[in-house]
Coordinates of N, CA and C in Angstrom, one line a residue:
X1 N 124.2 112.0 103.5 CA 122.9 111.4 103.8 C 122.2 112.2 104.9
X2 N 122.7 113.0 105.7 CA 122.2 114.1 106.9 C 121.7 114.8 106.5
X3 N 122.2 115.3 105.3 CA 121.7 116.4 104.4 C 120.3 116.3 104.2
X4 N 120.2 114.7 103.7 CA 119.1 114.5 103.1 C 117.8 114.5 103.7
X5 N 118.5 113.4 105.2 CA 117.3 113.7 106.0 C 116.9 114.7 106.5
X6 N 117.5 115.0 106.7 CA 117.2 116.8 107.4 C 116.6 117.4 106.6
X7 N 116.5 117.4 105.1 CA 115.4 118.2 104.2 C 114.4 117.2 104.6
X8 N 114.4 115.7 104.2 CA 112.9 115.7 104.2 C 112.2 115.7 106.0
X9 N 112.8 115.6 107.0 CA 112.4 116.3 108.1 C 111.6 117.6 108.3
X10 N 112.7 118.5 107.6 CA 112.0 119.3 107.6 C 110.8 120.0 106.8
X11 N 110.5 119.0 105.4 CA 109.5 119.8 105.0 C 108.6 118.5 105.9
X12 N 108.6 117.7 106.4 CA 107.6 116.8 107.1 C 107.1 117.9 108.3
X13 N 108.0 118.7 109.1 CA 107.4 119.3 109.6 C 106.8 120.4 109.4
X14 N 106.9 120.9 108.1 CA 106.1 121.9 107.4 C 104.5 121.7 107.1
X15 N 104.3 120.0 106.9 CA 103.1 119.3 106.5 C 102.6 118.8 107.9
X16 N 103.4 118.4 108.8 CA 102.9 118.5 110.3 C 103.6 118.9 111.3
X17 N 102.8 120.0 111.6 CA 103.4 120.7 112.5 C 103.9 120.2 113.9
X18 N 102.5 119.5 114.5 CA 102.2 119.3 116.0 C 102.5 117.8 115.4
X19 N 102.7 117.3 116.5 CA 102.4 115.4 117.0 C 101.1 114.9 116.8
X20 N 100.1 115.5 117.4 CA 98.9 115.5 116.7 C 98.7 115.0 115.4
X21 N 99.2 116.2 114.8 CA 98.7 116.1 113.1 C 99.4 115.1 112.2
X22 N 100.9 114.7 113.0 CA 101.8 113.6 112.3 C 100.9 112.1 112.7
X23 N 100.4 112.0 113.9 CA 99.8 110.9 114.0 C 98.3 110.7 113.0
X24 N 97.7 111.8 113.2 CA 96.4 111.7 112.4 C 96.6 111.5 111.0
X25 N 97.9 111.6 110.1 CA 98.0 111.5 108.9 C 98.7 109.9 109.2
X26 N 99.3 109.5 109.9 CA 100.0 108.1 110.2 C 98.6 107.4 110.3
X27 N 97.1 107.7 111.2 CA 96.2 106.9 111.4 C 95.3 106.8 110.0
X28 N 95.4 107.8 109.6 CA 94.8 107.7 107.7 C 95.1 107.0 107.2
X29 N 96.5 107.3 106.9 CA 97.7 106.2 105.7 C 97.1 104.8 106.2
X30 N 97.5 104.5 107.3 CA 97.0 103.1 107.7 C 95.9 103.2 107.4
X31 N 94.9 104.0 107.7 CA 92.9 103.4 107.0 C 93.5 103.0 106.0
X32 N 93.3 103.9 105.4 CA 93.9 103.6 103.7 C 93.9 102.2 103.1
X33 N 95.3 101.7 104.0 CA 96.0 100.6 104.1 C 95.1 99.1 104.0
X34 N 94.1 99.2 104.6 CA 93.2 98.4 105.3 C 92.0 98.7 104.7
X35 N 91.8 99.3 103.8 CA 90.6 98.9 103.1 C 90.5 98.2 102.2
X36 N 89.5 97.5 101.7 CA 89.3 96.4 100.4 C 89.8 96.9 99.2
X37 N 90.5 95.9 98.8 CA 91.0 96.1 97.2 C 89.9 96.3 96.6
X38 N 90.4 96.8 95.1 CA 88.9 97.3 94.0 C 89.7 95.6 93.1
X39 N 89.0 95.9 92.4 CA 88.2 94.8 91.9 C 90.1 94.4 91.1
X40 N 90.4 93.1 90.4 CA 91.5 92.9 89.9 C 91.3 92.2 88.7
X41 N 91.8 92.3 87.8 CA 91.8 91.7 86.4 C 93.1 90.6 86.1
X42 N 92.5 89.7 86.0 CA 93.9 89.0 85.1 C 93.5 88.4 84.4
X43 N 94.5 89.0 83.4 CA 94.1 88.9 81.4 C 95.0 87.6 81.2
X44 N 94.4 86.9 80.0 CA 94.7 85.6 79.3 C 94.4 86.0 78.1
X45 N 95.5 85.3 77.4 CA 94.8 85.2 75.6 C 93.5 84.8 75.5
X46 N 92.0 85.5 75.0 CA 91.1 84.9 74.7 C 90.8 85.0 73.4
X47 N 91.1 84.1 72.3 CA 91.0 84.1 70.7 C 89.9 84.2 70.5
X48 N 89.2 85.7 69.8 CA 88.0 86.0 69.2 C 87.0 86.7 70.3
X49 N 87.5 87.2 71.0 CA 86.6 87.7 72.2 C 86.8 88.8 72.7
X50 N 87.5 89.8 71.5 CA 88.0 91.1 72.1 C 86.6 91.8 72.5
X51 N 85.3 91.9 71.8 CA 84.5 92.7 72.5 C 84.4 92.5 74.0
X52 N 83.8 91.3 73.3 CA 83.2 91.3 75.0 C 84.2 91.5 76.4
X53 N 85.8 91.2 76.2 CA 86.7 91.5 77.2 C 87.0 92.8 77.0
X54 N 86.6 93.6 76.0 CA 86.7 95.1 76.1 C 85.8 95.5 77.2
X55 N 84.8 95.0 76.8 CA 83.8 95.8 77.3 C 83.7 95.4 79.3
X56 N 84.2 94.4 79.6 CA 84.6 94.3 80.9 C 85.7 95.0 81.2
X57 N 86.8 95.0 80.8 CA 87.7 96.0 81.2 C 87.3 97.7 80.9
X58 N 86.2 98.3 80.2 CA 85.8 99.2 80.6 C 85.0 99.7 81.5
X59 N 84.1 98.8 81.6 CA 83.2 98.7 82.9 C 83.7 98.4 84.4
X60 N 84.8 98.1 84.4 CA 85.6 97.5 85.7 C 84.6 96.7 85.9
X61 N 84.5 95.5 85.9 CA 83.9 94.5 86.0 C 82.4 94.6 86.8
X62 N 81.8 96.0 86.3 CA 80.2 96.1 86.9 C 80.8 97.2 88.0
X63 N 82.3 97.3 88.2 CA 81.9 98.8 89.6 C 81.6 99.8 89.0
X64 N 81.6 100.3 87.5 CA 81.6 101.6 87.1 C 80.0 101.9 87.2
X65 N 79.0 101.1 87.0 CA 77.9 100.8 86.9 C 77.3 101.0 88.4
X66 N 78.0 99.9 89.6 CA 77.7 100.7 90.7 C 77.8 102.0 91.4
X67 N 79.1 102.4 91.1 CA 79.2 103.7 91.3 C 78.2 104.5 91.2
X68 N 78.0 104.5 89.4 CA 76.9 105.8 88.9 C 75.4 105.3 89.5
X69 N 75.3 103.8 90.1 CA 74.3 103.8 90.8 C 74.2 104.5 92.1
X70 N 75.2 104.5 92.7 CA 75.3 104.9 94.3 C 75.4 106.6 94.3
X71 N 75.6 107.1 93.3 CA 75.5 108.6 93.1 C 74.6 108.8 92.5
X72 N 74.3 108.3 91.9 CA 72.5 108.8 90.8 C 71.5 107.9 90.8
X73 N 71.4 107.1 91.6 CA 70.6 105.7 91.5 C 69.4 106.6 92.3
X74 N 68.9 107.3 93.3 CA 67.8 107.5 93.7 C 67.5 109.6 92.4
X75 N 68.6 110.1 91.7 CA 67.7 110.8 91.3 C 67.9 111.1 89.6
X76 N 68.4 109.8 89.0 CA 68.3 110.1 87.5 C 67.4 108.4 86.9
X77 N 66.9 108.7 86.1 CA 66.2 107.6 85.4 C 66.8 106.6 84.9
X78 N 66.6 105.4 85.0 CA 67.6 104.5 84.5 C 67.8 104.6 82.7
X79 N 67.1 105.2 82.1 CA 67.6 105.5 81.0 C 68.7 106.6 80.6
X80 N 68.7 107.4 81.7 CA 70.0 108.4 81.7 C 71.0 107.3 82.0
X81 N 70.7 106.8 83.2 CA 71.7 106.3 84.0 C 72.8 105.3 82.8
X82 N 71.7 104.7 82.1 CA 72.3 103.8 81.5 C 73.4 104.4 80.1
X83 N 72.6 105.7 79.5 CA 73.5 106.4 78.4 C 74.7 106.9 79.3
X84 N 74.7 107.5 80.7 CA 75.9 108.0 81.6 C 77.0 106.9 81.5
X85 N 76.6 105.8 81.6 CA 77.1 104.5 81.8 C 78.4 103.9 80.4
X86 N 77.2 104.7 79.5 CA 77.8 103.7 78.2 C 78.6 105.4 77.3
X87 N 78.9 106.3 77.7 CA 79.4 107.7 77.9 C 80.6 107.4 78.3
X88 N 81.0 106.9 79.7 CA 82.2 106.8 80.6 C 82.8 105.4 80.0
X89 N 82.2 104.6 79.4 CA 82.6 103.4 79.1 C 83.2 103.9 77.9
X90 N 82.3 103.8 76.6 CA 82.8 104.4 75.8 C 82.7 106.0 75.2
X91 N 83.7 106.8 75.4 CA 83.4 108.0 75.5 C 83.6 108.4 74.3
X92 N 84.4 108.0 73.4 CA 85.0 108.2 71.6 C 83.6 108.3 71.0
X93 N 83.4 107.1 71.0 CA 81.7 106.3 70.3 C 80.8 107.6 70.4
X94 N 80.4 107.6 72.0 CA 79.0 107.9 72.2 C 79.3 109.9 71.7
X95 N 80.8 110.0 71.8 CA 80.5 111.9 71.3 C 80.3 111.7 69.8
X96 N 80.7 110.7 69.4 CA 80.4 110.4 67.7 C 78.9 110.4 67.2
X97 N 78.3 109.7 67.8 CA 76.8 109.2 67.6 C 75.9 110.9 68.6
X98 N 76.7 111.9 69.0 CA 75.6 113.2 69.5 C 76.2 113.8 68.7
X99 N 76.9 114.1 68.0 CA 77.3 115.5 67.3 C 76.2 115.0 66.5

């Protein structure tokens, strides 16, 4: 078991050299730790309603939509925005319907 720790010691200190840099990667991990969950799904049998629960589970329930808002919202048109949209959602479909 010495063995073992002692490898992973030492490639830890390959990835941090100084005290410094072990703490600044320990103060990340914890950001990390501490930020909001993304969004969560819990699925139930819904009889007859695979579209429309497709199409939420592709869209992550509207974040995928904000995203491409918060990166393209002040410089593509909402008519791009929205083919970008339905592209990343359904990607099979829409290279079907450009060729």
């Amino acid at each position: 078991m010495e063995k073992l720790d002692s490898r992973y010691l030492e490639r830890l200190s390959e990835l941090y050299p100084t005290i410094a840099d072990a703490s600044t990667e320990i103060i990340n991990l914890n950001s990390i730790l501490n930020l909001p969950k993304g969004t969560e799904h819990f699925i139930t049998d819904i009889h007859g309603e695979y579209e429309a629960f497709s199409h939420v589970l592709r869209n992550g329930s509207g974040a995928v939509r904000k995203k491409i808002n918060e990166v393209y919202g002040r410089t593509l048109p909402e008519r791009d925005i929205r083919e970008l949209a339905t592209l990343i959602y359904y990607p099979s479909e829409k290279i079907e319907l450009v060729k």
